[in-house]
Coordinates of N, CA and C in Angstrom, one line a residue:
X1 N 18.1 -85.9 -12.7 CA 17.7 -85.1 -11.6 C 18.4 -83.8 -11.6
X2 N 19.7 -83.8 -12.1 CA 20.5 -82.6 -12.1 C 19.9 -81.7 -13.2
X3 N 19.4 -82.3 -14.3 CA 18.8 -81.4 -15.4 C 17.6 -80.7 -14.9
X4 N 16.8 -81.3 -14.1 CA 15.6 -80.6 -13.5 C 16.0 -79.5 -12.5
X5 N 17.0 -79.8 -11.8 CA 17.5 -78.8 -10.8 C 18.0 -77.6 -11.5
X6 N 18.9 -77.8 -12.5 CA 19.4 -76.7 -13.2 C 18.3 -75.9 -13.9
X7 N 17.3 -76.6 -14.4 CA 16.2 -75.9 -15.1 C 15.4 -75.0 -14.1
X8 N 15.2 -75.5 -12.9 CA 14.4 -74.7 -11.9 C 15.2 -73.5 -11.5
X9 N 16.6 -73.7 -11.2 CA 17.4 -72.6 -10.9 C 17.5 -71.5 -12.0
X10 N 17.5 -72.0 -13.2 CA 17.5 -71.0 -14.3 C 16.3 -70.2 -14.4
X11 N 15.1 -70.9 -14.2 CA 13.9 -70.1 -14.3 C 13.8 -69.1 -13.2
X12 N 14.2 -69.5 -12.0 CA 14.2 -68.5 -10.8 C 15.2 -67.4 -11.1
X13 N 16.3 -67.6 -11.7 CA 17.3 -66.6 -12.0 C 16.7 -65.6 -12.9
X14 N 16.1 -66.0 -14.0 CA 15.5 -65.1 -15.0 C 14.2 -64.4 -14.6
X15 N 13.6 -65.0 -13.6 CA 12.3 -64.4 -13.1 C 12.5 -63.3 -12.1
X16 N 13.6 -63.3 -11.4 CA 13.8 -62.3 -10.4 C 14.0 -60.9 -10.9
X17 N 14.8 -60.7 -12.0 CA 14.9 -59.3 -12.6 C 13.5 -58.8 -13.0
X18 N 12.7 -59.7 -13.6 CA 11.4 -59.2 -14.1 C 10.5 -58.8 -13.0
X19 N 10.6 -59.5 -11.8 CA 9.8 -59.1 -10.7 C 10.3 -57.8 -10.1
X20 N 11.7 -57.7 -10.1 CA 12.3 -56.5 -9.5 C 11.9 -55.2 -10.3
X21 N 11.8 -55.4 -11.6 CA 11.5 -54.2 -12.4 C 10.0 -53.9 -12.6
X22 N 9.2 -54.8 -12.1 CA 7.7 -54.6 -12.3 C 7.2 -53.6 -11.3
X23 N 6.5 -52.6 -11.7 CA 6.1 -51.5 -10.7 C 5.1 -52.1 -9.8
X24 N 5.2 -51.7 -8.5 CA 4.3 -52.2 -7.4 C 3.4 -51.1 -7.0
X25 N 2.2 -51.4 -6.8 CA 1.2 -50.4 -6.4 C 0.7 -50.8 -5.0
X26 N 0.9 -49.9 -4.0 CA 0.5 -50.1 -2.6 C -0.7 -49.3 -2.3
X27 N -1.8 -49.9 -2.3 CA -3.1 -49.2 -2.1 C -3.2 -48.8 -0.6
X28 N -2.6 -49.6 0.3 CA -2.6 -49.2 1.7 C -1.8 -48.0 2.0
X29 N -0.6 -48.0 1.4 CA 0.3 -46.8 1.6 C -0.3 -45.5 1.0
X30 N -1.0 -45.7 -0.1 CA -1.6 -44.5 -0.8 C -2.7 -43.9 0.1
X31 N -3.5 -44.7 0.8 CA -4.5 -44.2 1.7 C -3.8 -43.5 2.9
X32 N -2.7 -44.0 3.4 CA -2.0 -43.4 4.5 C -1.4 -42.0 4.1
X33 N -0.8 -42.0 2.9 CA -0.3 -40.7 2.4 C -1.4 -39.7 2.2
X34 N -2.5 -40.1 1.5 CA -3.6 -39.2 1.3 C -4.2 -38.6 2.6
X35 N -4.2 -39.5 3.6 CA -4.8 -39.1 4.9 C -3.9 -38.0 5.5
X36 N -2.6 -38.1 5.3 CA -1.7 -37.1 5.9 C -1.6 -35.9 5.1
X37 N -2.0 -36.0 3.8 CA -2.0 -34.8 3.0 C -3.3 -34.1 3.0
X38 N -4.1 -34.3 1.9 CA -5.4 -33.6 1.8 C -6.6 -34.6 1.4
X39 N -6.3 -35.9 1.4 CA -7.3 -36.8 1.0 C -8.2 -37.2 2.1
X40 N -9.1 -38.2 1.9 CA -10.0 -38.7 3.0 C -9.2 -39.3 4.1
X41 N -9.6 -39.2 5.3 CA -8.9 -39.7 6.5 C -9.3 -41.2 6.6
X42 N -8.4 -42.1 6.0 CA -8.7 -43.5 5.9 C -7.4 -44.3 5.9
X43 N -7.5 -45.5 6.5 CA -6.3 -46.3 6.6 C -6.7 -47.8 6.2
X44 N -5.7 -48.5 5.8 CA -6.0 -49.9 5.5 C -4.7 -50.7 5.8
X45 N -4.8 -51.9 6.3 CA -6.1 -52.6 6.7 C -6.7 -51.9 7.9
X46 N -8.0 -51.8 7.9 CA -8.6 -51.0 8.9 C -8.5 -51.6 10.4
X47 N -8.7 -52.9 10.5 CA -8.5 -53.5 11.8 C -7.1 -53.5 12.3
X48 N -6.2 -53.6 11.4 CA -4.7 -53.5 11.7 C -4.4 -52.1 12.3
X49 N -4.9 -51.1 11.7 CA -4.6 -49.7 12.2 C -5.4 -49.5 13.5
X50 N -6.6 -50.1 13.6 CA -7.4 -49.9 14.8 C -6.8 -50.5 16.0
X51 N -6.3 -51.7 15.8 CA -5.7 -52.5 16.9 C -4.3 -52.0 17.3
X52 N -3.5 -51.7 16.3 CA -2.1 -51.4 16.6 C -1.8 -49.9 16.6
X53 N -2.5 -49.1 15.8 CA -2.2 -47.7 15.7 C -3.5 -46.9 15.9
X54 N -4.2 -47.2 17.0 CA -5.5 -46.6 17.3 C -5.3 -45.1 17.5
X55 N -4.3 -44.7 18.3 CA -4.1 -43.2 18.6 C -3.6 -42.5 17.4
X56 N -2.9 -43.2 16.6 CA -2.3 -42.5 15.4 C -3.4 -42.3 14.3
X57 N -4.3 -43.4 14.1 CA -5.3 -43.3 13.1 C -6.6 -42.7 13.5
X58 N -6.8 -42.7 14.9 CA -8.1 -42.2 15.4 C -9.2 -43.2 15.1
X59 N -8.9 -44.5 15.1 CA -9.9 -45.5 14.7 C -10.9 -45.8 15.8
X60 N -12.1 -46.1 15.4 CA -13.2 -46.4 16.3 C -14.1 -47.5 15.7
X61 N -14.8 -48.3 16.5 CA -15.7 -49.3 15.9 C -17.1 -48.8 16.0
X62 N -17.9 -49.3 15.1 CA -19.3 -49.1 15.1 C -20.0 -50.3 14.5
X63 N -21.3 -50.4 14.8 CA -22.1 -51.5 14.3 C -22.8 -51.1 13.0
X64 N -22.7 -51.9 12.0 CA -23.4 -51.6 10.8 C -24.3 -52.7 10.4
X65 N -25.6 -52.3 10.2 CA -26.6 -53.3 9.8 C -26.6 -53.5 8.3
X66 N -26.6 -54.8 7.9 CA -26.6 -55.1 6.5 C -27.1 -56.6 6.3
X67 N -28.2 -56.9 7.0 CA -28.7 -58.3 7.0 C -27.6 -59.3 7.3
X68 N -27.3 -60.1 6.3 CA -26.3 -61.2 6.6 C -24.9 -60.6 6.7
X69 N -24.7 -59.4 6.3 CA -23.4 -58.7 6.3 C -23.3 -57.8 7.5
X70 N -24.2 -57.8 8.4 CA -24.2 -57.0 9.6 C -22.9 -57.3 10.4
X71 N -22.4 -56.3 11.1 CA -21.3 -56.6 12.0 C -20.5 -55.3 12.4
X72 N -19.5 -55.5 13.1 CA -18.7 -54.4 13.6 C -17.8 -53.9 12.4
X73 N -17.7 -52.6 12.3 CA -16.9 -52.0 11.3 C -15.9 -51.0 12.0
X74 N -14.9 -50.7 11.3 CA -13.9 -49.7 11.8 C -13.9 -48.5 10.9
X75 N -13.9 -47.3 11.5 CA -13.8 -46.1 10.8 C -12.8 -45.2 11.5
X76 N -12.3 -44.2 10.8 CA -11.2 -43.4 11.3 C -11.7 -41.9 11.4
X77 N -11.3 -41.3 12.5 CA -11.7 -39.8 12.6 C -10.4 -39.1 13.0
X78 N -10.2 -38.0 12.2 CA -9.0 -37.2 12.4 C -9.0 -36.5 13.8
X79 N -10.2 -36.2 14.2 CA -10.4 -35.5 15.5 C -9.9 -36.3 16.7
X80 N -9.9 -37.7 16.5 CA -9.5 -38.6 17.6 C -8.0 -39.0 17.4
X81 N -7.4 -38.5 16.4 CA -6.0 -38.9 16.2 C -5.0 -37.9 16.9
X82 N -3.9 -38.5 17.4 CA -2.9 -37.6 18.0 C -2.0 -37.0 17.1
X83 N -2.2 -37.1 15.8 CA -1.4 -36.4 14.8 C -2.4 -35.6 13.9
X84 N -1.9 -34.6 13.2 CA -2.7 -33.8 12.3 C -2.2 -33.9 10.9
X85 N -3.0 -33.4 10.0 CA -2.6 -33.4 8.6 C -1.4 -32.5 8.3
X86 N -0.7 -32.7 7.3 CA 0.4 -31.8 6.9 C -0.2 -30.7 6.1
X87 N -1.2 -31.0 5.3 CA -1.7 -30.0 4.3 C -2.2 -28.7 5.0
X88 N -3.0 -28.8 6.1 CA -3.4 -27.5 6.7 C -2.3 -26.6 7.0
X89 N -1.2 -27.2 7.5 CA 0.0 -26.4 7.8 C 0.5 -25.7 6.5
X90 N 0.6 -26.5 5.5 CA 1.1 -26.0 4.2 C 0.1 -24.9 3.7
X91 N -1.2 -25.1 3.8 CA -2.1 -24.1 3.3 C -2.0 -22.8 4.1
X92 N -1.8 -23.0 5.4 CA -1.6 -21.8 6.3 C -0.4 -21.0 5.8
X93 N 0.7 -21.8 5.6 CA 2.0 -21.1 5.2 C 1.8 -20.4 3.8
X94 N 1.1 -21.1 2.9 CA 0.9 -20.5 1.6 C 0.0 -19.3 1.7
X95 N -1.0 -19.4 2.5 CA -1.9 -18.2 2.7 C -1.1 -17.0 3.3
X96 N -0.3 -17.3 4.3 CA 0.5 -16.3 4.9 C 1.5 -15.6 3.9
X97 N 2.0 -16.5 3.1 CA 2.9 -16.0 2.0 C 2.2 -15.1 1.0
X98 N 0.9 -15.5 0.7 CA 0.1 -14.7 -0.2 C -0.2 -13.4 0.4
X99 N -0.6 -13.4 1.7 CA -0.9 -12.2 2.4 C 0.3 -11.2 2.4
X100 N 1.5 -11.8 2.6 CA 2.7 -11.0 2.6 C 2.9 -10.3 1.2
X101 N 2.8 -11.2 0.2 CA 3.0 -10.7 -1.1 C 1.9 -9.6 -1.5
X102 N 0.7 -9.8 -1.0 CA -0.4 -8.8 -1.3 C -0.1 -7.5 -0.6
X103 N 0.4 -7.6 0.7 CA 0.7 -6.4 1.4 C 1.9 -5.7 0.8
X104 N 2.9 -6.5 0.3 CA 4.0 -5.9 -0.3 C 3.6 -5.1 -1.6
X105 N 2.7 -5.8 -2.4 CA 2.2 -5.1 -3.6 C 1.4 -3.9 -3.3
X106 N 0.6 -3.9 -2.3 CA -0.2 -2.7 -1.9 C 0.8 -1.6 -1.4
X107 N 1.8 -2.0 -0.7 CA 2.8 -1.0 -0.3 C 3.5 -0.4 -1.5
X108 N 3.9 -1.3 -2.5 CA 4.5 -0.8 -3.7 C 3.7 0.2 -4.4
X109 N 2.4 -0.1 -4.6 CA 1.4 0.7 -5.3 C 1.3 2.1 -4.5
X110 N 1.2 2.0 -3.2 CA 1.1 3.2 -2.4 C 2.3 4.1 -2.6
X111 N 3.5 3.5 -2.5 CA 4.8 4.3 -2.7 C 4.8 4.9 -4.1
X112 N 4.4 4.1 -5.1 CA 4.4 4.6 -6.5 C 3.5 5.8 -6.6
X113 N 2.3 5.7 -6.0 CA 1.3 6.8 -6.0 C 1.9 8.1 -5.3
X114 N 2.6 7.8 -4.2 CA 3.2 8.9 -3.5 C 4.3 9.6 -4.3
X115 N 5.1 8.7 -5.0 CA 6.1 9.2 -5.8 C 5.6 10.1 -6.9
X116 N 4.5 9.6 -7.6 CA 3.9 10.3 -8.7 C 3.4 11.6 -8.2
X117 N 2.7 11.6 -7.0 CA 2.2 12.8 -6.5 C 3.2 13.8 -6.1
X118 N 4.4 13.3 -5.6 CA 5.5 14.3 -5.3 C 6.1 14.8 -6.5
X119 N 6.2 14.0 -7.6 CA 6.7 14.5 -8.9 C 5.8 15.6 -9.4
X120 N 4.5 15.4 -9.3 CA 3.5 16.4 -9.8 C 3.6 17.6 -9.0
X121 N 3.8 17.5 -7.7 CA 3.9 18.7 -6.8 C 5.1 19.4 -7.1
X122 N 6.2 18.7 -7.3 CA 7.5 19.4 -7.6 C 7.4 20.2 -8.9
X123 N 6.7 19.6 -9.9 CA 6.5 20.3 -11.2 C 5.6 21.5 -11.0
X124 N 4.7 21.4 -10.1 CA 3.7 22.5 -9.8 C 4.5 23.6 -9.1
X125 N 5.4 23.2 -8.2 CA 6.2 24.3 -7.5 C 7.1 25.0 -8.4
X126 N 7.6 24.4 -9.4 CA 8.7 25.0 -10.2 C 8.1 26.0 -11.3
X127 N 6.8 26.1 -11.4 CA 6.2 27.1 -12.3 C 5.1 27.8 -11.6
X128 N 5.2 29.1 -11.6 CA 4.1 29.9 -10.9 C 3.1 30.2 -12.0
X129 N 2.0 29.5 -11.8 CA 0.9 29.6 -12.8 C -0.2 30.6 -12.3
X130 N 0.0 31.1 -11.1 CA -1.1 32.0 -10.6 C -0.7 33.5 -10.8
X131 N 0.6 33.8 -10.7 CA 0.9 35.2 -10.7 C 0.4 36.0 -11.9
X132 N 0.3 35.5 -13.1 CA -0.2 36.3 -14.3 C -1.6 36.8 -14.0
X133 N -2.4 36.0 -13.3 CA -3.8 36.5 -13.0 C -3.8 37.7 -12.0
X134 N -2.8 37.9 -11.3 CA -2.7 39.0 -10.3 C -1.8 40.1 -10.8
X135 N -1.0 39.9 -11.7 CA 0.0 40.9 -12.1 C -0.6 42.2 -12.6
X136 N -1.6 42.2 -13.4 CA -2.3 43.4 -13.8 C -2.8 44.3 -12.7
X137 N -3.4 43.6 -11.7 CA -3.9 44.4 -10.5 C -2.8 44.9 -9.7
X138 N -1.7 44.1 -9.5 CA -0.6 44.6 -8.8 C 0.1 45.8 -9.4
X139 N 0.3 45.7 -10.8 CA 0.9 46.9 -11.5 C 0.0 48.1 -11.4
X140 N -1.3 47.9 -11.6 CA -2.2 49.1 -11.5 C -2.1 49.8 -10.2
X141 N -2.2 49.0 -9.1 CA -2.2 49.6 -7.7 C -0.8 50.2 -7.4
X142 N 0.3 49.6 -7.9 CA 1.6 50.2 -7.7 C 1.8 51.5 -8.4
X143 N 1.2 51.6 -9.5 CA 1.2 52.9 -10.2 C 0.5 54.0 -9.5
X144 N -0.7 53.6 -8.9 CA -1.5 54.5 -8.1 C -0.8 55.0 -6.9
X145 N -0.1 54.0 -6.2 CA 0.6 54.3 -5.0 C 1.8 55.3 -5.3
X146 N 2.6 54.9 -6.4 CA 3.7 55.8 -6.7 C 3.3 57.2 -7.1
X147 N 2.2 57.3 -7.9 CA 1.8 58.6 -8.3 C 1.2 59.4 -7.2
X148 N 0.5 58.7 -6.3 CA -0.1 59.4 -5.1 C 1.0 59.9 -4.2
X149 N 2.0 59.1 -3.9 CA 3.1 59.5 -3.0 C 3.9 60.7 -3.6
X150 N 4.1 60.6 -4.9 CA 4.9 61.7 -5.6 C 4.1 63.0 -5.5
X151 N 2.8 62.9 -5.7 CA 1.9 64.1 -5.6 C 2.0 64.7 -4.2
X152 N 2.0 63.8 -3.1 CA 2.0 64.3 -1.8 C 3.3 65.1 -1.5
X153 N 4.4 64.5 -2.0 CA 5.7 65.2 -1.8 C 5.8 66.5 -2.5
X154 N 5.3 66.6 -3.7 CA 5.3 67.8 -4.5 C 4.3 68.8 -3.9
X155 N 3.2 68.4 -3.6 CA 2.1 69.4 -3.1 C 2.5 69.9 -1.7
X156 N 3.1 69.1 -0.9 CA 3.5 69.6 0.5 C 4.9 70.2 0.5
X157 N 5.6 70.1 -0.7 CA 6.9 70.6 -0.7 C 7.8 70.0 0.3
X158 N 7.6 68.6 0.5 CA 8.5 67.8 1.3 C 8.1 67.8 2.8
X159 N 7.0 68.5 3.1 CA 6.5 68.5 4.5 C 5.9 67.2 4.9
X160 N 5.4 66.4 4.0 CA 4.8 65.1 4.3 C 5.8 63.9 4.0
X161 N 7.1 64.3 4.1 CA 8.1 63.3 3.8 C 8.1 62.1 4.8
X162 N 7.8 62.4 6.1 CA 7.8 61.3 7.1 C 6.6 60.3 6.7
X163 N 5.4 60.8 6.4 CA 4.3 60.0 6.1 C 4.6 59.2 4.7
X164 N 5.2 59.9 3.8 CA 5.5 59.3 2.5 C 6.5 58.2 2.6
X165 N 7.6 58.5 3.4 CA 8.6 57.4 3.7 C 8.0 56.2 4.4
X166 N 7.2 56.4 5.3 CA 6.6 55.3 6.1 C 5.7 54.4 5.1
X167 N 4.9 55.1 4.3 CA 4.0 54.4 3.4 C 4.9 53.7 2.3
X168 N 6.0 54.3 1.9 CA 6.9 53.7 0.9 C 7.5 52.5 1.5
X169 N 8.0 52.5 2.8 CA 8.6 51.4 3.4 C 7.6 50.2 3.5
X170 N 6.4 50.5 4.0 CA 5.4 49.4 4.1 C 5.1 48.8 2.7
X171 N 5.0 49.7 1.7 CA 4.7 49.2 0.4 C 5.8 48.3 -0.2
X172 N 7.1 48.7 0.1 CA 8.2 47.9 -0.3 C 8.2 46.5 0.3
X173 N 7.8 46.4 1.6 CA 7.7 45.1 2.2 C 6.7 44.2 1.6
X174 N 5.6 44.8 1.2 CA 4.5 44.1 0.5 C 5.1 43.5 -0.9
X175 N 5.8 44.4 -1.6 CA 6.3 44.0 -2.9 C 7.4 42.9 -2.7
X176 N 8.2 43.0 -1.7 CA 9.2 42.0 -1.5 C 8.6 40.7 -1.2
X177 N 7.5 40.7 -0.4 CA 6.9 39.4 0.0 C 6.3 38.8 -1.3
X178 N 5.7 39.6 -2.1 CA 5.1 39.1 -3.4 C 6.2 38.5 -4.3
X179 N 7.3 39.2 -4.3 CA 8.4 38.7 -5.2 C 9.0 37.4 -4.6
X180 N 9.0 37.3 -3.3 CA 9.5 36.0 -2.7 C 8.5 34.9 -3.1
X181 N 7.2 35.1 -3.0 CA 6.3 34.1 -3.4 C 6.4 33.7 -4.8
X182 N 6.7 34.7 -5.7 CA 6.8 34.4 -7.1 C 8.0 33.7 -7.5
X183 N 9.0 33.6 -6.6 CA 10.3 32.9 -7.0 C 10.0 31.4 -7.0
X184 N 10.8 30.7 -7.9 CA 10.7 29.2 -8.0 C 12.1 28.7 -7.9
X185 N 12.2 27.3 -7.8 CA 13.5 26.7 -7.7 C 13.8 26.2 -6.3
X186 N 15.0 25.7 -6.1 CA 15.4 25.1 -4.8 C 15.3 26.2 -3.7
X187 N 14.6 25.8 -2.7 CA 14.5 26.7 -1.5 C 13.2 27.6 -1.6
X188 N 12.5 27.6 -2.7 CA 11.3 28.4 -2.9 C 10.1 27.5 -3.3
X189 N 10.1 26.2 -2.8 CA 9.1 25.3 -3.2 C 7.7 25.7 -2.5
X190 N 6.8 26.0 -3.4 CA 5.5 26.4 -2.9 C 4.4 26.0 -4.0
X191 N 3.4 25.3 -3.6 CA 2.4 24.9 -4.6 C 1.6 26.1 -5.0
X192 N 1.0 26.0 -6.2 CA 0.3 27.1 -6.8 C -1.0 27.4 -6.0
X193 N -1.6 26.4 -5.4 CA -2.7 26.7 -4.5 C -2.4 27.6 -3.4
X194 N -1.2 27.3 -2.8 CA -0.8 28.2 -1.7 C -0.3 29.6 -2.2
X195 N 0.2 29.6 -3.4 CA 0.6 30.9 -4.0 C -0.7 31.8 -4.2
X196 N -1.7 31.1 -4.7 CA -2.9 31.9 -5.0 C -3.5 32.5 -3.7
X197 N -3.5 31.7 -2.6 CA -4.0 32.1 -1.4 C -3.2 33.3 -0.8
X198 N -1.8 33.2 -1.0 CA -1.0 34.3 -0.5 C -1.2 35.5 -1.4
X199 N -1.3 35.4 -2.7 CA -1.5 36.5 -3.6 C -2.8 37.3 -3.2
X200 N -3.8 36.5 -2.9 CA -5.1 37.1 -2.5 C -4.9 38.0 -1.2
X201 N -4.1 37.4 -0.3 CA -3.9 38.2 1.0 C -3.1 39.5 0.7
X202 N -2.1 39.4 -0.1 CA -1.3 40.6 -0.4 C -2.0 41.6 -1.3
X203 N -2.9 41.0 -2.1 CA -3.7 42.0 -2.9 C -4.6 42.8 -2.0
X204 N -5.2 42.2 -1.0 CA -6.0 42.9 0.0 C -5.1 43.9 0.7
X205 N -3.9 43.6 1.1 CA -3.0 44.5 1.8 C -2.6 45.7 0.9
X206 N -2.4 45.4 -0.4 CA -2.1 46.4 -1.3 C -3.3 47.4 -1.6
X207 N -4.5 46.8 -1.6 CA -5.6 47.7 -1.7 C -5.8 48.6 -0.5
X208 N -5.4 48.1 0.7 CA -5.4 48.9 1.9 C -4.4 50.0 1.8
X209 N -3.2 49.7 1.2 CA -2.2 50.7 1.0 C -2.6 51.8 0.0
X210 N -3.3 51.4 -1.0 CA -3.9 52.4 -2.0 C -4.8 53.3 -1.2
X211 N -5.6 52.7 -0.4 CA -6.6 53.6 0.4 C -5.9 54.6 1.3
X212 N -4.8 54.1 1.9 CA -4.1 55.0 2.8 C -3.4 56.2 2.0
X213 N -2.9 55.8 0.8 CA -2.2 56.8 0.0 C -3.3 57.8 -0.5
X214 N -4.5 57.3 -0.9 CA -5.5 58.2 -1.3 C -5.9 59.2 -0.2
X215 N -6.0 58.7 1.0 CA -6.3 59.5 2.2 C -5.2 60.6 2.3
X216 N -3.9 60.2 2.2 CA -2.8 61.2 2.3 C -2.9 62.2 1.2
X217 N -3.3 61.8 0.0 CA -3.4 62.7 -1.2 C -4.5 63.7 -0.8
X218 N -5.6 63.3 -0.3 CA -6.7 64.2 0.1 C -6.3 65.2 1.1
X219 N -5.5 64.7 2.1 CA -5.0 65.6 3.1 C -4.0 66.7 2.5
X220 N -3.2 66.2 1.6 CA -2.2 67.2 0.9 C -3.0 68.2 0.1
X221 N -4.1 67.8 -0.5 CA -4.9 68.8 -1.3 C -5.5 69.8 -0.4
X222 N -6.0 69.4 0.7 CA -6.7 70.3 1.6 C -5.8 71.2 2.4
X223 N -4.7 70.7 2.8 CA -3.9 71.5 3.8 C -2.7 72.3 3.1
X224 N -2.4 71.8 1.9 CA -1.3 72.5 1.2 C -1.8 73.0 -0.1
X225 N -2.1 74.3 -0.1 CA -2.6 75.0 -1.3 C -1.4 75.4 -2.1
X226 N -1.6 75.5 -3.4 CA -0.6 76.0 -4.3 C -0.5 77.5 -4.2

């Protein structure tokens, strides 16, 4: 009798580790986990969850026809459950994170474009590309103004000094403004498009100055004879 008893105890002893190490598959738990994540909303055993966890599972009964297999069945609806899936919350969080990253990337691209634009504008301000196209006209008109005013002083023998001094002062202001626009470097930042517009305005003012000097030359010729 003892031999049989020892044999049974030995078999049980050696069988327990094998059972403990054998992987166990829980189909019912898998359904529950999938329901709470992103799988189909289903639980098992169905009648167990319907009777004991109806509010949790959202279980309801319905009649199913199937000839000899007709009868009441249990189905589960998430809309009737007092809990919700975890996955929608995760999806919302992930989508929010993606939107934040997208906005951050858009902001980075925008700042990079602004930086490149500012660098280009700074380079544009540091070189006056417009003045050479106006320089010849400015030099030609300045020579006409200087020659005309000198003629008036000589022809009138200094009697037109007041008019000559006034025109000279106004002409010097125009030349100083043009020189200021032509300057580059710190404190003289001006884009070439604005320089061009300013040069066009001062060119018009210089042409008016030439016209006034020509008028004064004509008056000197008529009123002051040699």
